[in-house]
mmCIF file of C-alpha atoms in Angstrom:
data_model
loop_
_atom_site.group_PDB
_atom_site.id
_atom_site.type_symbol
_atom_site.label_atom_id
_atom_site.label_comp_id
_atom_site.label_asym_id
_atom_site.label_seq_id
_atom_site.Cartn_x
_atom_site.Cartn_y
_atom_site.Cartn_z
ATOM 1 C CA UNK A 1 0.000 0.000 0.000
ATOM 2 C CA UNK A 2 2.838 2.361 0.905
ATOM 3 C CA UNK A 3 4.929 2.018 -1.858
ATOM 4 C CA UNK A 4 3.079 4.191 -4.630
ATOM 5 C CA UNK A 5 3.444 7.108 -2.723
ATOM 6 C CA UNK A 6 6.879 6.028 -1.158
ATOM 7 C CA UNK A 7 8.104 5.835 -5.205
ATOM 8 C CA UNK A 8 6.068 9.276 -6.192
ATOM 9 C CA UNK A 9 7.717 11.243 -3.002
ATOM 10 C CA UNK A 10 11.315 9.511 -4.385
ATOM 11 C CA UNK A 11 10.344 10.527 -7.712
ATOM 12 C CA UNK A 12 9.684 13.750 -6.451
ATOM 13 C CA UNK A 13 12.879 14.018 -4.531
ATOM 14 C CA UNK A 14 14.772 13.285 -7.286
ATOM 15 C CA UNK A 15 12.807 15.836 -9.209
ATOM 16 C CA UNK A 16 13.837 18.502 -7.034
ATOM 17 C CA UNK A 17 17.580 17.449 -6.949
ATOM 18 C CA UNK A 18 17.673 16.999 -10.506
ATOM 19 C CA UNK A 19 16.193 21.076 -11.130
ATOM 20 C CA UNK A 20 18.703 22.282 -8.459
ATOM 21 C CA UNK A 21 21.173 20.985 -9.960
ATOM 22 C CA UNK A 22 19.902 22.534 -13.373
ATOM 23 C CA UNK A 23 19.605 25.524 -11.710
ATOM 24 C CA UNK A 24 23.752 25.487 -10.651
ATOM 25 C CA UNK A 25 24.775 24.629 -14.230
ATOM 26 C CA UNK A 26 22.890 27.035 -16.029
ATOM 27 C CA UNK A 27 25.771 29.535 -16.392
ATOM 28 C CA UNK A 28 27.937 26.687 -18.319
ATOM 29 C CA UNK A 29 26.340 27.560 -21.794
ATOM 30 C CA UNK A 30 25.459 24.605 -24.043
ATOM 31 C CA UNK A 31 25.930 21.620 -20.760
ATOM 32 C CA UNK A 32 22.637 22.999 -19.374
ATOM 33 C CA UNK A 33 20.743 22.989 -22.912
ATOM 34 C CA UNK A 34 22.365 19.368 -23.155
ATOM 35 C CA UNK A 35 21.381 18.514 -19.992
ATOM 36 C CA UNK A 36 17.523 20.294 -20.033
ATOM 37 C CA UNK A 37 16.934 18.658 -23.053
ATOM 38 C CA UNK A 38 18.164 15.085 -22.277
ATOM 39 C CA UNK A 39 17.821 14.504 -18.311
ATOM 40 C CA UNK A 40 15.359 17.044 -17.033
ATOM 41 C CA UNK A 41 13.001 17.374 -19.509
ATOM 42 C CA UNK A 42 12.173 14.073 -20.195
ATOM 43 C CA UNK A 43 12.057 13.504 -16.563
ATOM 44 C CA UNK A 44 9.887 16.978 -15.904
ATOM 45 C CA UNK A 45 7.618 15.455 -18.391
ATOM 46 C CA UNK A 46 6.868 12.597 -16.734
ATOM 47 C CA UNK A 47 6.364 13.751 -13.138
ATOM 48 C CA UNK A 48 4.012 16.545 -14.394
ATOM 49 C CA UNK A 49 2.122 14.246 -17.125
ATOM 50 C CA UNK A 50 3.010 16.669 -19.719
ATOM 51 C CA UNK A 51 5.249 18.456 -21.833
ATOM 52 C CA UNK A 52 7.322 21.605 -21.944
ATOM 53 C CA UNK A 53 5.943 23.247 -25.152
ATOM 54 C CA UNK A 54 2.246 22.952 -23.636
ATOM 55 C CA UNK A 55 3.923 24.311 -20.291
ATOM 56 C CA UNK A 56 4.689 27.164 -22.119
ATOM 57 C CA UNK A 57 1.763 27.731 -23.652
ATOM 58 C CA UNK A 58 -0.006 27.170 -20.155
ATOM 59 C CA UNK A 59 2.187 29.885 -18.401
ATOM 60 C CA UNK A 60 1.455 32.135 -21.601
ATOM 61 C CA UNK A 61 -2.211 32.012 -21.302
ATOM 62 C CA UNK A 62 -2.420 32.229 -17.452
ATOM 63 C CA UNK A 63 0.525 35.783 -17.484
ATOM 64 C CA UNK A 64 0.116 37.343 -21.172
ATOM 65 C CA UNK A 65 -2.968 39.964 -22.126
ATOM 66 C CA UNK A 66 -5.079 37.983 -24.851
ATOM 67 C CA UNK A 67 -4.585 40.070 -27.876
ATOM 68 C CA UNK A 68 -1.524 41.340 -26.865
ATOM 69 C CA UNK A 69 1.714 40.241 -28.676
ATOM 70 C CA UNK A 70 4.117 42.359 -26.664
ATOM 71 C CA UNK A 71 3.072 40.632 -23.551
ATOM 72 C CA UNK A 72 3.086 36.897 -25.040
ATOM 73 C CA UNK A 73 6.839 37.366 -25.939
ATOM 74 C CA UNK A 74 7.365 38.273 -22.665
ATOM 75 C CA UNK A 75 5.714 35.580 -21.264
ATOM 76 C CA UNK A 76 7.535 33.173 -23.242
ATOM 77 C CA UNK A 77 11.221 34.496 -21.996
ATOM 78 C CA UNK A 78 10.406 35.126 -18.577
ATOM 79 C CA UNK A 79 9.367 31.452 -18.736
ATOM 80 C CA UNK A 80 12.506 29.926 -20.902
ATOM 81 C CA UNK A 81 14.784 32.606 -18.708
ATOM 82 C CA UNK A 82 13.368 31.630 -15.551
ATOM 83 C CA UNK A 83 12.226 27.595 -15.593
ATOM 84 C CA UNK A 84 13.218 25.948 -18.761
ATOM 85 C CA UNK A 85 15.297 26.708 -21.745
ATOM 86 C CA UNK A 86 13.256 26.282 -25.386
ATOM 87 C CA UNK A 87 14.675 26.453 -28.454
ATOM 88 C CA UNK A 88 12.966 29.845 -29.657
ATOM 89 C CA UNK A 89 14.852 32.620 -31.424
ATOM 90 C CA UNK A 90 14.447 34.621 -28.139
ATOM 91 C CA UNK A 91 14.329 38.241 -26.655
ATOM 92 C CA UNK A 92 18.114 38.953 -27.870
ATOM 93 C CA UNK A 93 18.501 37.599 -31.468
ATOM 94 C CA UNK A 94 14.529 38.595 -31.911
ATOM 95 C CA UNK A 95 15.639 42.079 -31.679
ATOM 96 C CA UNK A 96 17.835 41.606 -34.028
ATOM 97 C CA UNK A 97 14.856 39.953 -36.184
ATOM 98 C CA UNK A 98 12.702 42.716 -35.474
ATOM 99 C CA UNK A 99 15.002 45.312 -37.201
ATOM 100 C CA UNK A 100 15.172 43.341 -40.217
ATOM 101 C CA UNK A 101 11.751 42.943 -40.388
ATOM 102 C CA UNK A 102 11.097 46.734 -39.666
ATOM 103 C CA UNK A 103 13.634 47.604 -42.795
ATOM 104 C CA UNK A 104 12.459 45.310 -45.091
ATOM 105 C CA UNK A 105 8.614 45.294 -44.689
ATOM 106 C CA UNK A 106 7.720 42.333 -46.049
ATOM 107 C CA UNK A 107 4.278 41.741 -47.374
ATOM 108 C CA UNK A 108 4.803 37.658 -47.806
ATOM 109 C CA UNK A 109 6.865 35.948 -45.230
ATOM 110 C CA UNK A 110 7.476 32.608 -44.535
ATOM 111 C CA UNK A 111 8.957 30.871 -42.164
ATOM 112 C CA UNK A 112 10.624 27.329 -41.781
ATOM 113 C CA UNK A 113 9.756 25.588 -38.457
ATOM 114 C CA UNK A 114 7.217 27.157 -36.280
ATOM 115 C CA UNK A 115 8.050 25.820 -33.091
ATOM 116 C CA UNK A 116 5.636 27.359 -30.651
ATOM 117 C CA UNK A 117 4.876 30.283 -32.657
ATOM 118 C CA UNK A 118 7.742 32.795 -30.591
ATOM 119 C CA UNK A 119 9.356 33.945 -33.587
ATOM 120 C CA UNK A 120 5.586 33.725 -35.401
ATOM 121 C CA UNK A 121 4.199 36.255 -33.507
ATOM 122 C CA UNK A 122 7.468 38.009 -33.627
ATOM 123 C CA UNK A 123 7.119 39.136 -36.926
ATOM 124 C CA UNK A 124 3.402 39.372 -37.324
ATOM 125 C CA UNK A 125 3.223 41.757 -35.085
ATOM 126 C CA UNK A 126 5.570 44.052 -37.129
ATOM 127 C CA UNK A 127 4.246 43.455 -40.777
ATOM 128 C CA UNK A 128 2.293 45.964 -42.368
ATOM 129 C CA UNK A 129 -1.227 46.004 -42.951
ATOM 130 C CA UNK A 130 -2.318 43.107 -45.678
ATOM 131 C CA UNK A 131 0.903 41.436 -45.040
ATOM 132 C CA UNK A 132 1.087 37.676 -44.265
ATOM 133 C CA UNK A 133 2.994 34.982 -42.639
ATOM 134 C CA UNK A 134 3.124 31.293 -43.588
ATOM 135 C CA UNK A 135 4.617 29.116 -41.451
ATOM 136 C CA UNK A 136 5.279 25.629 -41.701
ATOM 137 C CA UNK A 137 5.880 23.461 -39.073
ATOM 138 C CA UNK A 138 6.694 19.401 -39.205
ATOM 139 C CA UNK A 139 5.670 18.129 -35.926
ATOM 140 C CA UNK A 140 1.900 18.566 -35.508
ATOM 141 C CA UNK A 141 1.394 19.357 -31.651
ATOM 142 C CA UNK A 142 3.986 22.258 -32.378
ATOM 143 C CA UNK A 143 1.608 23.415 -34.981
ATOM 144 C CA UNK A 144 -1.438 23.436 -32.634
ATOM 145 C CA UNK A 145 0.602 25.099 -29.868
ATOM 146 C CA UNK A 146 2.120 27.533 -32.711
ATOM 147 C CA UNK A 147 -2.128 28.088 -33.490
ATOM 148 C CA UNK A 148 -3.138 28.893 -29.906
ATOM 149 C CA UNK A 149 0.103 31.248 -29.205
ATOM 150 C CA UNK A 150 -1.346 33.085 -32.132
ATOM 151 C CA UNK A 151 -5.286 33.347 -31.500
ATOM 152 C CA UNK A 152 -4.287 34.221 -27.858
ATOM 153 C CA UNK A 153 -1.732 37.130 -29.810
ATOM 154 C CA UNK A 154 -4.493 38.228 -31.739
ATOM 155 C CA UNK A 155 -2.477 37.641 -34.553
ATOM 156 C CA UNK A 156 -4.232 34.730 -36.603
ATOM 157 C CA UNK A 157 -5.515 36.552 -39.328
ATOM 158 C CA UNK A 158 -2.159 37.634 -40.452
ATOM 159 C CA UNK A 159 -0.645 33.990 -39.854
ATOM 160 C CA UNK A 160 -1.326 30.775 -41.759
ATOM 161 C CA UNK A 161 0.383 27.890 -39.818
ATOM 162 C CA UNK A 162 1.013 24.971 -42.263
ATOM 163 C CA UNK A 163 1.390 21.189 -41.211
ATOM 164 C CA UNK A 164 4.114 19.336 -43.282
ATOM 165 C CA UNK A 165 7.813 18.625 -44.288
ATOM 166 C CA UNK A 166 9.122 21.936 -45.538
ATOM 167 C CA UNK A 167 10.836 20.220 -48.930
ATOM 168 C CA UNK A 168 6.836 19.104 -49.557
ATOM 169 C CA UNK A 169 5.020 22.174 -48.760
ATOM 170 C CA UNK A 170 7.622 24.736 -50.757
ATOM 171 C CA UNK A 171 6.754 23.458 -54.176
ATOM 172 C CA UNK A 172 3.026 23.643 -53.336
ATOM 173 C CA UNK A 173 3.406 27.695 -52.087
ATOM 174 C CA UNK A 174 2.887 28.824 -55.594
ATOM 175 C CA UNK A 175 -0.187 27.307 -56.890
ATOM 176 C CA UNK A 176 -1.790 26.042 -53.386
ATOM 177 C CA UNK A 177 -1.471 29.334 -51.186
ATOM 178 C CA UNK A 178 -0.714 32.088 -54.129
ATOM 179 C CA UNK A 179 2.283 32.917 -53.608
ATOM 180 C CA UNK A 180 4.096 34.573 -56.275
ATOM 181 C CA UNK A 181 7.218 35.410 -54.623
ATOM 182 C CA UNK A 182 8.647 35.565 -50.913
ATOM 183 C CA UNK A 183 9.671 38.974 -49.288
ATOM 184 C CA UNK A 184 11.791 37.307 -46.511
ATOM 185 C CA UNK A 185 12.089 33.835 -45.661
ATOM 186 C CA UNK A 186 13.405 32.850 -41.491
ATOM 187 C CA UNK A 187 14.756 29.378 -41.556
ATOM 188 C CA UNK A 188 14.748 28.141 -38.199
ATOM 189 C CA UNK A 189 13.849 24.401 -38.477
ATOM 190 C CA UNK A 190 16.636 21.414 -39.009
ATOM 191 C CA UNK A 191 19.979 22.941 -39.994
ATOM 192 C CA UNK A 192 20.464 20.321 -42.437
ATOM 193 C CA UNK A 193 17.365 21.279 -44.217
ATOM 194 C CA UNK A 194 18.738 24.978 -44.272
ATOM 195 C CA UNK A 195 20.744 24.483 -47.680
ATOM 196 C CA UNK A 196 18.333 22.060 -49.512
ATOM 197 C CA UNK A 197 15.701 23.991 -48.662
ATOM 198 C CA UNK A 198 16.821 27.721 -50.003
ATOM 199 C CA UNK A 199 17.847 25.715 -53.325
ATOM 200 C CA UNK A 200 14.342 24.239 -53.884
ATOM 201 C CA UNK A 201 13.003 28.224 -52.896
ATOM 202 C CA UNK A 202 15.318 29.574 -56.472
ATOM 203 C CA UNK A 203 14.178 26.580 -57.870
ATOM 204 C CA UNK A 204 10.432 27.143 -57.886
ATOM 205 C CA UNK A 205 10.886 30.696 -58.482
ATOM 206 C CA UNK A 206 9.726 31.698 -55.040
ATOM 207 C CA UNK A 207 12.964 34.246 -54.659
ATOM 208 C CA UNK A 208 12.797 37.522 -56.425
ATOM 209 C CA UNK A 209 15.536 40.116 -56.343
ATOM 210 C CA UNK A 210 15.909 41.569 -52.502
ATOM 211 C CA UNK A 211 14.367 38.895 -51.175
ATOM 212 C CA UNK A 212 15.832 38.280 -47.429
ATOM 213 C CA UNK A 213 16.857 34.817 -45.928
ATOM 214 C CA UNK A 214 17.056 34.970 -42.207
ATOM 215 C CA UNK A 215 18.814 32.054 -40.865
ATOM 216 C CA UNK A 216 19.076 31.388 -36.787
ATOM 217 C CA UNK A 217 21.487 29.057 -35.191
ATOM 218 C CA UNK A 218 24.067 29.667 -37.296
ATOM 219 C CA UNK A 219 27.263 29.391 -34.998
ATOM 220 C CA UNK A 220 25.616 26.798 -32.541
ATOM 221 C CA UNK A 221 25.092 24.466 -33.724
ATOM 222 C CA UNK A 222 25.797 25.989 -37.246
ATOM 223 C CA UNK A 223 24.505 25.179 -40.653
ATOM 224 C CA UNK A 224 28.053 25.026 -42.170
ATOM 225 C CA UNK A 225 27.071 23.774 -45.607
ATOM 226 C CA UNK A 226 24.239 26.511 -45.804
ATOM 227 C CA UNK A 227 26.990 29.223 -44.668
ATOM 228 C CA UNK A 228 29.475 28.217 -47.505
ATOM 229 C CA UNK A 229 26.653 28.460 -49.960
ATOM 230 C CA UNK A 230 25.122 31.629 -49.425
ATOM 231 C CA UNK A 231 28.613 33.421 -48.887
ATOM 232 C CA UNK A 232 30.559 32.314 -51.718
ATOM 233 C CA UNK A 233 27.325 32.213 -54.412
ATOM 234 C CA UNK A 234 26.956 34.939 -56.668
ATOM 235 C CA UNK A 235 23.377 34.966 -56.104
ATOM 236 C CA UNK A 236 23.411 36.262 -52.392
ATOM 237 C CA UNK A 237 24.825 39.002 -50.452
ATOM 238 C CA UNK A 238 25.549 38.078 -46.678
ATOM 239 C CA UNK A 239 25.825 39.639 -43.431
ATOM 240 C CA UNK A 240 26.698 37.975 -40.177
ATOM 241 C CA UNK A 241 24.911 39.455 -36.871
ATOM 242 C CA UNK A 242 26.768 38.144 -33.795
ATOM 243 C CA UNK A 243 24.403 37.496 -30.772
ATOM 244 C CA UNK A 244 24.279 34.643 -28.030
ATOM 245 C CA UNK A 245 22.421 31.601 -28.029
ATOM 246 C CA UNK A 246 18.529 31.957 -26.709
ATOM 247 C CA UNK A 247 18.681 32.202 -22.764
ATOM 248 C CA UNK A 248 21.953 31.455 -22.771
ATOM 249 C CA UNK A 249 25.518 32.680 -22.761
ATOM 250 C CA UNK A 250 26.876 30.888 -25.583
ATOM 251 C CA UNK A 251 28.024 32.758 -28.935
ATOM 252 C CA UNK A 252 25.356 32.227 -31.915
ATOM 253 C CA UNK A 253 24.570 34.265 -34.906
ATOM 254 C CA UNK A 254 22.104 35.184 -37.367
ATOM 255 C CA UNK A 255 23.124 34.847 -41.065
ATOM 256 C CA UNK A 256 21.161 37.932 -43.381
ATOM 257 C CA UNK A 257 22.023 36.424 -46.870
ATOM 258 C CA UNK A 258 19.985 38.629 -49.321
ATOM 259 C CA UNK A 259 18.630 36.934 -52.504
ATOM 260 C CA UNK A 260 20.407 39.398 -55.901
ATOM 261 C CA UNK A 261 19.800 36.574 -58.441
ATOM 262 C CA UNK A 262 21.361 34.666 -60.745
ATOM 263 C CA UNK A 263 24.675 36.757 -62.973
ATOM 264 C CA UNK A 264 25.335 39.064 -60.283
ATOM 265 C CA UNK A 265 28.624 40.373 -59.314
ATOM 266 C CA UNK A 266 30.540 38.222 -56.690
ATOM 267 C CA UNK A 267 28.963 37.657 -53.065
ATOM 268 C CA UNK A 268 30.408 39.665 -50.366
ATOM 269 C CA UNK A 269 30.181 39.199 -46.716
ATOM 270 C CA UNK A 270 29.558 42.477 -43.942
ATOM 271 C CA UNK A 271 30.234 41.632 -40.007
#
């Protein structure tokens, strides 16, 4: 009789030993992201019977002001800051983000990997009025988290969140969604998919001249083979933004490579 709650208070013991001892690494950069995301999550998870992207969205809806965009992003980094890291762009590079998206004002803008709709309501709340978002996401209870974030925001008339593998979805933008051609494109799903992914973009004709690629992560954990494209093609002209990873101290970057098209003079690179 005594032994389910003897192995739930041991559980919970444990618990509490395992997040103080998150709470003592996280000034060692990446060893607390390695260790949130393979000891205490899975473990969090489990004693709490559910998992961290609908905690999230739980401490979002019970602190942010419905309609309110502002308040959900702060919501969301007071959260990551304060009781678990998450992979979103975050408060630091999203500045960054927001100038870009302030210069360029995009009326078409898509994104690659949604996540749980940070960076999504990010720039929706910037673009000018008609402008639109699409956003598509792989895993499907990111997509329904990415949904809520953005009714709560306010924001889901600007934002069409889009279910599917990004190298299935981007030859289907043209004729299925009418899109002619992309403003500004944020890759922020699998780095590996980063390259692959901004070829199939020229290939369907989905880049026009001026057309800005925003790509996070790019020093940790980097997206080498996308890097050496972009900077030594002819067709794009790069610039590096320095910044730290999200919540963290550790160096990360995000790569503006701007779309000149094919011909052009030779790529060069500002820092």
């Amino acid at each position: 009789m005594l032994e389910a709650p003897l192995l739930l208070l041991g559980a919970s013991l444990l618990g509490l030993a395992l997040l103080a001892l998150l709470v003592g690494l996280r000034r060692q950069g990446w060893l607390v992201i390695i260790w949130s995301e393979c000891v205490w999550q899975p473990l969090y998870n489990l004693l709490t019977g559910s998992t961290k992207e609908q905690r999230i969205l739980r401490h979002v809806l019970q602190h942010a002001v419905a309609g309110d965009p502002q308040s959900v992003l702060a919501a969301v980094d007071a959260y990551c800051y304060q009781k678990e890291w998450a992979m979103n762009v975050g408060d630091k590079k999203g500045q960054i983000m927001d100038t870009v998206v302030q210069e360029q004002r995009p009326s078409v803008v898509l994104e690659l990997g949604a996540y749980c709709g940070y960076s999504a309501v990010r720039m929706a709340r910037l673009l000018p009025p008609g402008a639109r978002l699409l956003t598509i996401e792989l895993n499907p209870d990111y997509a329904a988290i990415t949904q809520q974030m953005l009714d709560f925001a306010g924001l889901q008339e600007r934002v069409t969140v889009i279910v599917g593998a990004s190298q299935e979805v981007i030859p289907q933008l043209k004729k299925k969604y009418d899109i002619d051609t992309l403003d500004m494109v944020f890759l922020d799903h699998w780095k590996d998919c980063y390259l692959p992914d901004t070829l199939l973009l020229e290939e369907c004709g989905l880049l026009r001249k001026g057309t800005v690629l925003l790509a996070d992560n790019i020093i940790f954990p980097g997206a080498p083979e996308f890097l050496a494209h972009v900077r030594t093609s002819s067709h794009f002209k790069c610039t590096l933004f320095t910044s730290s990873l999200e919540y963290s101290q550790v160096l990360d970057g995000l790569e503006k490579a701007v779309y000149v098209g094919p011909g052009s003079p030779s790529p060069s690179l500002g820092r």
